[in-house]
mmCIF file of C-alpha atoms and ligand atoms in Angstrom:
data_model
loop_
_atom_site.group_PDB
_atom_site.id
_atom_site.type_symbol
_atom_site.label_atom_id
_atom_site.label_comp_id
_atom_site.label_asym_id
_atom_site.label_seq_id
_atom_site.Cartn_x
_atom_site.Cartn_y
_atom_site.Cartn_z
ATOM 1 C CA MET A 1488 31.951 -4.675 59.225
ATOM 2 C CA ASP A 1489 35.526 -4.649 59.877
ATOM 3 C CA SER A 1490 36.283 -5.454 63.585
ATOM 4 C CA ASN A 1491 38.576 -2.562 63.553
ATOM 5 C CA ALA A 1492 36.219 -0.212 62.198
ATOM 6 C CA ILE A 1493 35.193 2.935 63.896
ATOM 7 C CA ARG A 1494 31.768 3.021 65.639
ATOM 8 C CA ASP A 1495 29.906 4.640 68.348
ATOM 9 C CA SER A 1496 32.026 7.804 67.845
ATOM 10 C CA THR A 1497 31.240 11.474 67.186
ATOM 11 C CA ILE A 1498 32.766 12.520 64.011
ATOM 12 C CA LEU A 1499 33.111 15.580 61.873
ATOM 13 C CA VAL A 1500 33.674 15.331 58.114
ATOM 14 C CA THR A 1501 34.794 18.663 56.744
ATOM 15 C CA GLY A 1502 33.693 18.828 53.006
ATOM 16 C CA GLY A 1503 31.293 15.988 53.831
ATOM 17 C CA ALA A 1504 28.916 16.673 50.969
ATOM 18 C CA GLY A 1505 31.525 16.488 48.295
ATOM 19 C CA PHE A 1506 32.938 13.606 46.048
ATOM 20 C CA ILE A 1507 35.256 11.722 48.681
ATOM 21 C CA GLY A 1508 33.581 13.233 51.965
ATOM 22 C CA SER A 1509 30.110 12.133 51.036
ATOM 23 C CA HIS A 1510 31.221 8.466 50.311
ATOM 24 C CA LEU A 1511 32.963 8.567 53.635
ATOM 25 C CA VAL A 1512 29.844 9.808 55.488
ATOM 26 C CA GLU A 1513 27.660 7.182 54.062
ATOM 27 C CA ALA A 1514 30.223 4.522 55.315
ATOM 28 C CA LEU A 1515 30.378 6.184 58.839
ATOM 29 C CA ALA A 1516 26.885 7.091 59.267
ATOM 30 C CA PRO A 1517 25.113 3.815 60.304
ATOM 31 C CA HIS A 1518 27.527 3.203 63.203
ATOM 32 C CA ASN A 1519 28.578 6.667 64.573
ATOM 33 C CA GLU A 1520 26.977 10.225 65.053
ATOM 34 C CA VAL A 1521 28.223 12.099 61.890
ATOM 35 C CA ARG A 1522 28.344 15.811 61.343
ATOM 36 C CA VAL A 1523 29.240 17.456 58.107
ATOM 37 C CA LEU A 1524 30.653 21.016 57.501
ATOM 38 C CA ASP A 1525 30.017 22.015 53.982
ATOM 39 C CA ASP A 1526 29.397 25.300 52.137
ATOM 40 C CA PHE A 1527 27.896 23.281 49.446
ATOM 41 C CA THR A 1528 29.699 24.998 46.515
ATOM 42 C CA THR A 1529 30.579 21.664 45.151
ATOM 43 C CA GLY A 1530 28.818 19.360 47.514
ATOM 44 C CA ASP A 1531 25.227 18.237 47.473
ATOM 45 C CA ARG A 1532 22.676 17.588 50.185
ATOM 46 C CA ALA A 1533 21.190 14.899 48.112
ATOM 47 C CA TYR A 1534 24.331 12.761 48.867
ATOM 48 C CA LEU A 1535 24.022 12.869 52.547
ATOM 49 C CA PRO A 1536 21.989 10.314 54.665
ATOM 50 C CA ASP A 1537 19.200 11.721 56.581
ATOM 51 C CA ASP A 1538 20.552 11.131 60.037
ATOM 52 C CA VAL A 1539 23.810 13.217 59.780
ATOM 53 C CA THR A 1540 23.726 16.781 61.303
ATOM 54 C CA VAL A 1541 24.703 19.487 58.611
ATOM 55 C CA VAL A 1542 26.317 22.735 59.421
ATOM 56 C CA ASP A 1543 26.245 24.867 56.351
ATOM 57 C CA GLY A 1544 29.223 27.000 56.611
ATOM 58 C CA ASP A 1545 32.830 27.630 55.229
ATOM 59 C CA VAL A 1546 35.790 25.672 56.628
ATOM 60 C CA ARG A 1547 37.652 29.138 56.965
ATOM 61 C CA ASP A 1548 35.005 30.211 59.358
ATOM 62 C CA PRO A 1549 36.360 29.562 62.918
ATOM 63 C CA ILE A 1550 32.825 29.958 64.287
ATOM 64 C CA ALA A 1551 31.238 27.458 62.104
ATOM 65 C CA LEU A 1552 34.120 25.071 62.666
ATOM 66 C CA GLN A 1553 33.997 25.342 66.267
ATOM 67 C CA LYS A 1554 30.304 24.586 66.223
ATOM 68 C CA ALA A 1555 30.712 21.602 64.025
ATOM 69 C CA ALA A 1556 33.642 20.270 65.950
ATOM 70 C CA ARG A 1557 32.465 20.405 69.554
ATOM 71 C CA GLY A 1558 32.817 17.182 71.339
ATOM 72 C CA VAL A 1559 34.044 15.263 68.470
ATOM 73 C CA ASP A 1560 36.321 12.186 68.521
ATOM 74 C CA VAL A 1561 37.674 12.372 64.999
ATOM 75 C CA ILE A 1562 37.750 14.960 62.264
ATOM 76 C CA PHE A 1563 38.144 13.840 58.652
ATOM 77 C CA HIS A 1564 39.331 16.690 56.798
ATOM 78 C CA HIS A 1565 38.216 16.842 53.236
ATOM 79 C CA ALA A 1566 37.171 20.369 52.553
ATOM 80 C CA ALA A 1567 39.491 21.643 49.886
ATOM 81 C CA LEU A 1568 39.611 23.485 46.621
ATOM 82 C CA VAL A 1569 40.833 20.434 44.518
ATOM 83 C CA SER A 1570 41.760 22.196 41.290
ATOM 84 C CA VAL A 1571 45.260 22.573 40.464
ATOM 85 C CA THR A 1572 44.509 25.024 37.641
ATOM 86 C CA GLN A 1573 42.456 27.162 40.065
ATOM 87 C CA SER A 1574 45.432 27.108 42.594
ATOM 88 C CA VAL A 1575 47.779 28.402 39.640
ATOM 89 C CA ASP A 1576 45.011 31.209 38.767
ATOM 90 C CA ASP A 1577 44.577 32.300 42.470
ATOM 91 C CA PRO A 1578 47.238 30.872 44.812
ATOM 92 C CA ARG A 1579 46.025 33.034 47.874
ATOM 93 C CA ARG A 1580 42.440 32.069 47.320
ATOM 94 C CA SER A 1581 43.300 28.121 47.371
ATOM 95 C CA ASN A 1582 45.781 28.823 50.183
ATOM 96 C CA GLN A 1583 43.144 29.983 52.386
ATOM 97 C CA THR A 1584 41.095 26.787 52.048
ATOM 98 C CA ASN A 1585 43.680 24.345 51.460
ATOM 99 C CA LEU A 1586 46.114 25.494 54.069
ATOM 100 C CA GLU A 1587 44.881 28.103 56.511
ATOM 101 C CA ALA A 1588 41.527 26.185 57.143
ATOM 102 C CA SER A 1589 43.667 22.983 57.677
ATOM 103 C CA LEU A 1590 45.483 24.779 60.425
ATOM 104 C CA LEU A 1591 42.358 25.989 62.006
ATOM 105 C CA VAL A 1592 41.073 22.292 61.824
ATOM 106 C CA LEU A 1593 44.323 21.166 63.668
ATOM 107 C CA GLU A 1594 43.751 23.798 66.140
ATOM 108 C CA GLN A 1595 40.216 22.840 66.864
ATOM 109 C CA ALA A 1596 41.133 19.323 67.114
ATOM 110 C CA ARG A 1597 43.564 20.362 69.920
ATOM 111 C CA GLN A 1598 40.599 22.095 71.813
ATOM 112 C CA GLU A 1599 38.618 18.713 71.537
ATOM 113 C CA ASP A 1600 41.564 16.231 71.779
ATOM 114 C CA ALA A 1601 40.196 14.673 68.453
ATOM 115 C CA ARG A 1602 42.003 12.661 66.010
ATOM 116 C CA VAL A 1603 42.497 14.283 62.527
ATOM 117 C CA VAL A 1604 42.651 12.355 59.310
ATOM 118 C CA VAL A 1605 43.953 14.905 56.596
ATOM 119 C CA ALA A 1606 43.431 14.671 53.024
ATOM 120 C CA SER A 1607 46.884 14.915 51.361
ATOM 121 C CA SER A 1608 47.719 14.389 47.574
ATOM 122 C CA ALA A 1609 50.219 12.828 45.545
ATOM 123 C CA ALA A 1610 50.798 16.414 44.201
ATOM 124 C CA VAL A 1611 53.148 16.830 47.061
ATOM 125 C CA TYR A 1612 55.793 14.859 44.906
ATOM 126 C CA GLY A 1613 55.658 17.015 41.929
ATOM 127 C CA HIS A 1614 57.481 15.052 39.382
ATOM 128 C CA PRO A 1615 58.347 11.823 41.335
ATOM 129 C CA GLU A 1616 62.186 11.063 41.654
ATOM 130 C CA THR A 1617 61.475 7.274 41.500
ATOM 131 C CA LEU A 1618 58.455 5.155 40.526
ATOM 132 C CA PRO A 1619 56.576 3.788 42.286
ATOM 133 C CA VAL A 1620 57.116 6.692 44.644
ATOM 134 C CA PRO A 1621 57.510 5.969 48.341
ATOM 135 C CA GLU A 1622 56.478 8.486 51.158
ATOM 136 C CA THR A 1623 60.256 8.938 51.668
ATOM 137 C CA ALA A 1624 60.710 10.397 48.279
ATOM 138 C CA SER A 1625 61.546 14.201 47.984
ATOM 139 C CA THR A 1626 58.602 16.414 47.781
ATOM 140 C CA THR A 1627 58.874 19.121 45.189
ATOM 141 C CA PRO A 1628 55.389 20.381 44.234
ATOM 142 C CA THR A 1629 54.785 21.792 40.912
ATOM 143 C CA SER A 1630 51.642 23.775 41.833
ATOM 144 C CA PRO A 1631 50.385 25.945 44.594
ATOM 145 C CA TYR A 1632 47.797 23.162 45.348
ATOM 146 C CA GLY A 1633 50.765 20.706 45.894
ATOM 147 C CA VAL A 1634 52.505 23.193 48.257
ATOM 148 C CA GLN A 1635 49.461 23.691 50.108
ATOM 149 C CA LYS A 1636 48.689 19.826 50.512
ATOM 150 C CA LEU A 1637 52.354 19.254 51.630
ATOM 151 C CA ALA A 1638 52.206 22.016 54.116
ATOM 152 C CA ALA A 1639 48.944 20.664 55.571
ATOM 153 C CA ASP A 1640 50.276 17.134 55.618
ATOM 154 C CA GLN A 1641 53.475 18.382 57.378
ATOM 155 C CA TYR A 1642 51.540 20.339 59.781
ATOM 156 C CA ALA A 1643 49.560 17.127 60.638
ATOM 157 C CA ARG A 1644 52.918 15.337 61.521
ATOM 158 C CA LEU A 1645 54.099 18.223 63.407
ATOM 159 C CA TYR A 1646 51.028 18.584 65.507
ATOM 160 C CA GLU A 1647 51.607 15.070 66.521
ATOM 161 C CA GLY A 1648 55.183 15.551 67.490
ATOM 162 C CA LEU A 1649 54.611 18.945 69.291
ATOM 163 C CA TYR A 1650 51.238 18.532 70.983
ATOM 164 C CA GLY A 1651 50.548 14.690 70.865
ATOM 165 C CA LEU A 1652 47.630 15.220 68.846
ATOM 166 C CA GLU A 1653 46.699 11.888 66.840
ATOM 167 C CA THR A 1654 47.066 12.602 63.207
ATOM 168 C CA VAL A 1655 47.250 10.700 59.866
ATOM 169 C CA ALA A 1656 47.776 12.284 56.535
ATOM 170 C CA LEU A 1657 46.508 10.249 53.484
ATOM 171 C CA ARG A 1658 48.267 11.113 50.087
ATOM 172 C CA TYR A 1659 45.558 10.312 47.619
ATOM 173 C CA PHE A 1660 46.684 9.582 44.217
ATOM 174 C CA ASN A 1661 43.960 9.867 41.339
ATOM 175 C CA VAL A 1662 40.721 9.352 43.070
ATOM 176 C CA TYR A 1663 37.647 8.544 40.759
ATOM 177 C CA GLY A 1664 34.254 7.209 41.142
ATOM 178 C CA PRO A 1665 30.566 8.215 41.342
ATOM 179 C CA ARG A 1666 29.671 11.769 42.151
ATOM 180 C CA GLN A 1667 32.864 13.208 40.760
ATOM 181 C CA ARG A 1668 31.603 15.810 38.374
ATOM 182 C CA GLY A 1669 32.016 19.632 37.374
ATOM 183 C CA PRO A 1670 34.490 21.556 35.375
ATOM 184 C CA TYR A 1671 37.410 20.962 37.776
ATOM 185 C CA SER A 1672 36.870 17.202 38.168
ATOM 186 C CA GLY A 1673 39.355 14.486 36.955
ATOM 187 C CA VAL A 1674 40.228 13.024 33.718
ATOM 188 C CA ILE A 1675 37.763 9.932 34.232
ATOM 189 C CA SER A 1676 34.552 11.955 34.701
ATOM 190 C CA THR A 1677 35.693 14.306 31.776
ATOM 191 C CA PHE A 1678 36.310 11.349 29.399
ATOM 192 C CA LEU A 1679 33.074 9.475 30.598
ATOM 193 C CA GLU A 1680 31.058 12.585 29.725
ATOM 194 C CA GLN A 1681 32.508 12.949 26.373
ATOM 195 C CA ALA A 1682 32.189 9.166 25.469
ATOM 196 C CA ARG A 1683 28.347 9.202 26.692
ATOM 197 C CA ALA A 1684 27.838 12.060 24.503
ATOM 198 C CA ASP A 1685 29.799 10.716 21.616
ATOM 199 C CA GLU A 1686 31.894 13.852 21.522
ATOM 200 C CA PRO A 1687 35.551 13.597 21.050
ATOM 201 C CA ILE A 1688 37.684 12.284 23.989
ATOM 202 C CA THR A 1689 40.292 15.152 24.536
ATOM 203 C CA VAL A 1690 43.709 13.608 25.429
ATOM 204 C CA GLU A 1691 46.085 16.481 26.591
ATOM 205 C CA GLY A 1692 49.580 15.761 24.985
ATOM 206 C CA ASP A 1693 50.569 12.353 23.504
ATOM 207 C CA GLY A 1694 48.498 10.572 26.170
ATOM 208 C CA ARG A 1695 51.473 8.506 27.300
ATOM 209 C CA GLN A 1696 51.480 10.195 30.748
ATOM 210 C CA SER A 1697 50.333 7.790 33.307
ATOM 211 C CA ARG A 1698 48.529 7.975 36.675
ATOM 212 C CA ASP A 1699 47.493 5.649 39.349
ATOM 213 C CA PHE A 1700 43.968 5.811 39.627
ATOM 214 C CA VAL A 1701 42.352 4.680 42.865
ATOM 215 C CA HIS A 1702 38.509 4.210 43.212
ATOM 216 C CA VAL A 1703 36.836 6.339 45.865
ATOM 217 C CA SER A 1704 35.431 3.139 47.726
ATOM 218 C CA ASP A 1705 39.212 2.004 48.517
ATOM 219 C CA VAL A 1706 39.858 5.782 49.740
ATOM 220 C CA VAL A 1707 37.048 5.218 52.179
ATOM 221 C CA ARG A 1708 38.483 2.100 53.470
ATOM 222 C CA ALA A 1709 41.855 3.934 53.862
ATOM 223 C CA ASN A 1710 40.098 6.438 55.950
ATOM 224 C CA LEU A 1711 38.626 4.075 58.054
ATOM 225 C CA ARG A 1712 41.785 2.385 58.755
ATOM 226 C CA ALA A 1713 43.546 5.739 59.566
ATOM 227 C CA ALA A 1714 40.728 6.373 62.249
ATOM 228 C CA THR A 1715 41.635 3.660 64.352
ATOM 229 C CA THR A 1716 45.439 2.951 63.488
ATOM 230 C CA ASP A 1717 48.129 3.145 66.185
ATOM 231 C CA ALA A 1718 50.665 4.454 63.410
ATOM 232 C CA VAL A 1719 49.863 8.083 63.720
ATOM 233 C CA GLY A 1720 52.053 11.141 63.076
ATOM 234 C CA GLU A 1721 52.622 9.505 59.625
ATOM 235 C CA ALA A 1722 51.738 10.109 55.960
ATOM 236 C CA TYR A 1723 50.468 7.267 53.752
ATOM 237 C CA ASN A 1724 50.143 6.893 50.049
ATOM 238 C CA ILE A 1725 46.828 5.910 48.888
ATOM 239 C CA GLY A 1726 46.837 4.487 45.408
ATOM 240 C CA THR A 1727 46.623 1.031 43.682
ATOM 241 C CA GLY A 1728 50.290 0.612 42.866
ATOM 242 C CA GLN A 1729 49.197 0.243 39.129
ATOM 243 C CA ARG A 1730 49.693 2.868 36.300
ATOM 244 C CA THR A 1731 47.435 3.431 33.516
ATOM 245 C CA THR A 1732 48.289 5.802 30.513
ATOM 246 C CA ILE A 1733 45.789 8.378 29.583
ATOM 247 C CA LEU A 1734 45.519 6.977 26.143
ATOM 248 C CA ASP A 1735 44.688 3.403 27.450
ATOM 249 C CA LEU A 1736 42.181 5.198 29.866
ATOM 250 C CA ALA A 1737 40.668 6.666 26.772
ATOM 251 C CA GLU A 1738 40.429 3.208 24.967
ATOM 252 C CA THR A 1739 39.109 1.422 28.166
ATOM 253 C CA ILE A 1740 36.254 4.204 28.519
ATOM 254 C CA ARG A 1741 35.452 4.040 24.857
ATOM 255 C CA THR A 1742 35.111 0.245 24.932
ATOM 256 C CA ALA A 1743 33.261 0.208 28.305
ATOM 257 C CA THR A 1744 30.573 2.870 26.996
ATOM 258 C CA GLY A 1745 30.528 1.280 23.379
ATOM 259 C CA SER A 1746 31.001 4.966 22.337
ATOM 260 C CA ASP A 1747 31.609 6.047 18.881
ATOM 261 C CA SER A 1748 33.676 8.934 20.127
ATOM 262 C CA THR A 1749 36.935 9.731 18.492
ATOM 263 C CA ILE A 1750 40.099 10.234 20.418
ATOM 264 C CA VAL A 1751 41.760 13.695 19.809
ATOM 265 C CA HIS A 1752 44.914 15.137 20.993
ATOM 266 C CA ARG A 1753 45.310 18.571 22.569
ATOM 267 C CA GLU A 1754 48.194 20.771 23.702
ATOM 268 C CA PRO A 1755 49.716 19.084 26.672
ATOM 269 C CA ARG A 1756 48.838 20.768 29.899
ATOM 270 C CA SER A 1757 51.653 23.020 31.249
ATOM 271 C CA GLY A 1758 53.527 21.692 34.179
ATOM 272 C CA ASP A 1759 51.714 18.400 33.730
ATOM 273 C CA ILE A 1760 53.247 15.417 35.791
ATOM 274 C CA ARG A 1761 54.596 12.721 33.235
ATOM 275 C CA HIS A 1762 54.080 9.762 35.447
ATOM 276 C CA SER A 1763 52.571 9.146 38.800
ATOM 277 C CA GLY A 1764 52.305 5.913 40.855
ATOM 278 C CA ALA A 1765 52.110 5.052 44.438
ATOM 279 C CA ASP A 1766 54.301 2.792 46.465
ATOM 280 C CA THR A 1767 51.698 1.501 48.875
ATOM 281 C CA SER A 1768 53.940 -0.791 51.069
ATOM 282 C CA LYS A 1769 53.729 1.769 53.920
ATOM 283 C CA ALA A 1770 50.073 1.727 53.872
ATOM 284 C CA THR A 1771 49.779 -2.114 53.417
ATOM 285 C CA ARG A 1772 52.213 -2.682 56.453
ATOM 286 C CA GLN A 1773 51.029 -0.005 58.934
ATOM 287 C CA LEU A 1774 47.362 0.366 58.050
ATOM 288 C CA GLY A 1775 46.637 -3.011 56.751
ATOM 289 C CA PHE A 1776 45.172 -1.172 53.363
ATOM 290 C CA ASP A 1777 45.428 -2.686 50.098
ATOM 291 C CA ALA A 1778 43.313 -1.365 47.186
ATOM 292 C CA THR A 1779 40.659 -3.862 46.032
ATOM 293 C CA VAL A 1780 39.087 -2.056 42.721
ATOM 294 C CA GLY A 1781 41.181 -2.388 39.481
ATOM 295 C CA ILE A 1782 40.946 0.279 36.715
ATOM 296 C CA GLU A 1783 38.914 -1.895 34.478
ATOM 297 C CA SER A 1784 36.270 -2.962 37.030
ATOM 298 C CA GLY A 1785 36.053 0.578 38.473
ATOM 299 C CA ILE A 1786 35.302 1.863 34.961
ATOM 300 C CA ARG A 1787 32.703 -0.784 34.127
ATOM 301 C CA SER A 1788 30.885 -0.043 37.322
ATOM 302 C CA LEU A 1789 30.892 3.783 36.589
ATOM 303 C CA VAL A 1790 29.510 3.043 33.084
ATOM 304 C CA GLY A 1791 26.987 0.706 34.656
ATOM 305 C CA ASP A 1792 25.824 3.753 36.594
ATOM 306 C CA ASP A 1793 25.465 5.840 33.481
ATOM 307 C CA ARG A 1794 23.537 3.023 31.584
ATOM 308 C CA SER A 1795 20.928 2.699 34.531
ATOM 309 C CA ASN A 1796 20.831 6.502 34.467
ATOM 310 C CA ALA A 1797 21.308 6.594 38.219
ATOM 311 C CA ALA A 1798 23.318 9.705 39.187
ATOM 312 C CA THR A 1799 25.014 8.292 42.383
ATOM 313 C CA ASP A 1800 24.318 4.651 42.387
ATOM 314 C CA THR A 1801 26.868 2.076 42.033
ATOM 315 C CA ALA A 1802 27.531 -1.445 42.637
ATOM 316 C CA LEU A 1803 30.413 -0.429 44.644
ATOM 317 C CA GLU A 1804 28.524 1.540 47.062
ATOM 318 C CA PRO A 1805 27.718 0.135 50.507
ATOM 319 C CA ASN A 1806 23.969 0.752 50.825
ATOM 320 C CA ARG A 1807 23.113 -0.071 47.292
ATOM 321 C CA GLY A 1808 24.264 -3.559 46.296
ATOM 322 C CA GLY A 1809 26.842 -6.208 46.675
ATOM 323 C CA GLY A 1810 30.102 -3.986 47.326
ATOM 324 C CA SER A 1811 31.230 -2.572 50.487
ATOM 325 C CA TYR A 1812 33.596 0.025 52.185
ATOM 326 C CA ARG A 1813 35.242 -2.734 54.394
HETATM 327 C C1 LIG B 202 46.402 16.062 40.542
HETATM 328 C C2 LIG B 202 46.939 15.041 41.503
HETATM 329 C C3 LIG B 202 45.793 14.342 42.246
HETATM 330 C C4 LIG B 202 44.646 15.249 42.874
HETATM 331 C C5 LIG B 202 44.188 16.084 41.639
HETATM 332 C C6 LIG B 202 43.330 17.214 42.196
HETATM 333 C C7 LIG B 202 49.052 14.285 40.827
HETATM 334 C C8 LIG B 202 49.782 13.189 40.212
HETATM 335 N N1 LIG B 202 47.714 14.074 40.869
HETATM 336 O O1 LIG B 202 45.875 15.318 39.326
HETATM 337 O O2 LIG B 202 46.293 13.450 43.251
HETATM 338 O O3 LIG B 202 45.154 15.957 43.958
HETATM 339 O O4 LIG B 202 45.290 16.790 41.128
HETATM 340 O O5 LIG B 202 42.815 17.917 41.177
HETATM 341 O O6 LIG B 202 49.571 15.281 41.151
HETATM 342 N N2 LIG B 202 43.815 14.932 30.960
HETATM 343 C C9 LIG B 202 43.500 14.897 29.596
HETATM 344 N N3 LIG B 202 42.206 15.370 29.082
HETATM 345 C C10 LIG B 202 41.254 15.779 29.937
HETATM 346 C C11 LIG B 202 41.612 16.017 31.137
HETATM 347 C C12 LIG B 202 42.937 15.608 31.806
HETATM 348 O O7 LIG B 202 44.350 14.299 28.861
HETATM 349 O O8 LIG B 202 40.350 16.200 29.287
HETATM 350 C C13 LIG B 202 45.027 14.378 31.394
HETATM 351 C C14 LIG B 202 45.846 15.519 32.047
HETATM 352 O O9 LIG B 202 46.613 16.424 31.358
HETATM 353 C C15 LIG B 202 46.727 14.746 33.124
HETATM 354 C C16 LIG B 202 45.874 13.505 33.333
HETATM 355 O O10 LIG B 202 44.876 13.523 32.447
HETATM 356 O O11 LIG B 202 47.916 14.236 32.358
HETATM 357 C C17 LIG B 202 45.090 13.400 34.755
HETATM 358 O O12 LIG B 202 44.512 14.807 34.940
HETATM 359 P P1 LIG B 202 43.596 15.201 36.130
HETATM 360 O O13 LIG B 202 43.411 16.697 36.193
HETATM 361 O O14 LIG B 202 42.555 14.207 36.278
HETATM 362 O O15 LIG B 202 44.499 14.920 37.455
HETATM 363 P P2 LIG B 202 45.970 15.479 37.978
HETATM 364 O O16 LIG B 202 46.914 14.333 37.695
HETATM 365 O O17 LIG B 202 46.377 16.585 37.532
#
């Protein structure tokens, strides 16, 4: 265990039964009293350790939030509608969860004098003006989702300045790992499913667009750093600093799975960002964070999961093998 790691604290994880939240809960639970607020629309109780307290409710509901947050030291705010497409289809609905609820969380944290770690996104940059993109780059989101994440990220900064609340915003690049699934999940889980079924792998556009894919175990480590850092009131890029094209990703997944899938091209996604990659030097300098899982080993470990047919198991998970979230 990292000597800086948070322990003996009372912690709320909103969205704690979801993809990123549940991995974080798993890392926190052995050393802290952990509560989870989740409405289980995409989350799953099976992901949660037995000794966490579950509040089954919507993060937009102030009563549920108040109940879950009473007496906490830290709130990790991961409840969100993560689909960019959904946010384009229904901006007001996604605004309620991604922005209005974030403001509720910050207000509740003021009541409790709790630190807040906000899940922000690379989507705040829109088409990045430089690559890799630093936190100081201009922020011109191309989707309601990006606007909502940017506003929540800015509110976090503002609450530190205005009210002295300890806040940290983590701008995740493209996160992948076990438990990422469903119609709105990312390209890696989609390609893996297609490869496993020997169905065509659907590359949107020419496939030469690139992303910075960061493994969920690294994202958990960044959260643990954010919980104890003195450098609050700041936003940090959380990525690997390495970019992979979608076409290379398709090939890597096809090879790793031994799949017979063909690679087919579809229409490019409208408004798709061409290239995205993190300058992570600020996180390195101020949080002591560096990603440890490269794309090839991250994919291999995911494929290993599939082969062993274990829905949530991975060598990179802390309780189930050699890896850890330190
Ligand atoms: C955005 C954010 C990411 C996160 C996510 C939440 C950026 C750079 N990234 O991810 O941080 O907030 O939204 O949803 O803003 N693709 C295919 N075939 C498929 C599926 C996807 O080719 O079957 C392509 C897609 O066109 C895109 C890339 O893969 O170019 C990544 O798509 P994604 O949906 O996994 O993630 P992205 O970058 O929209």
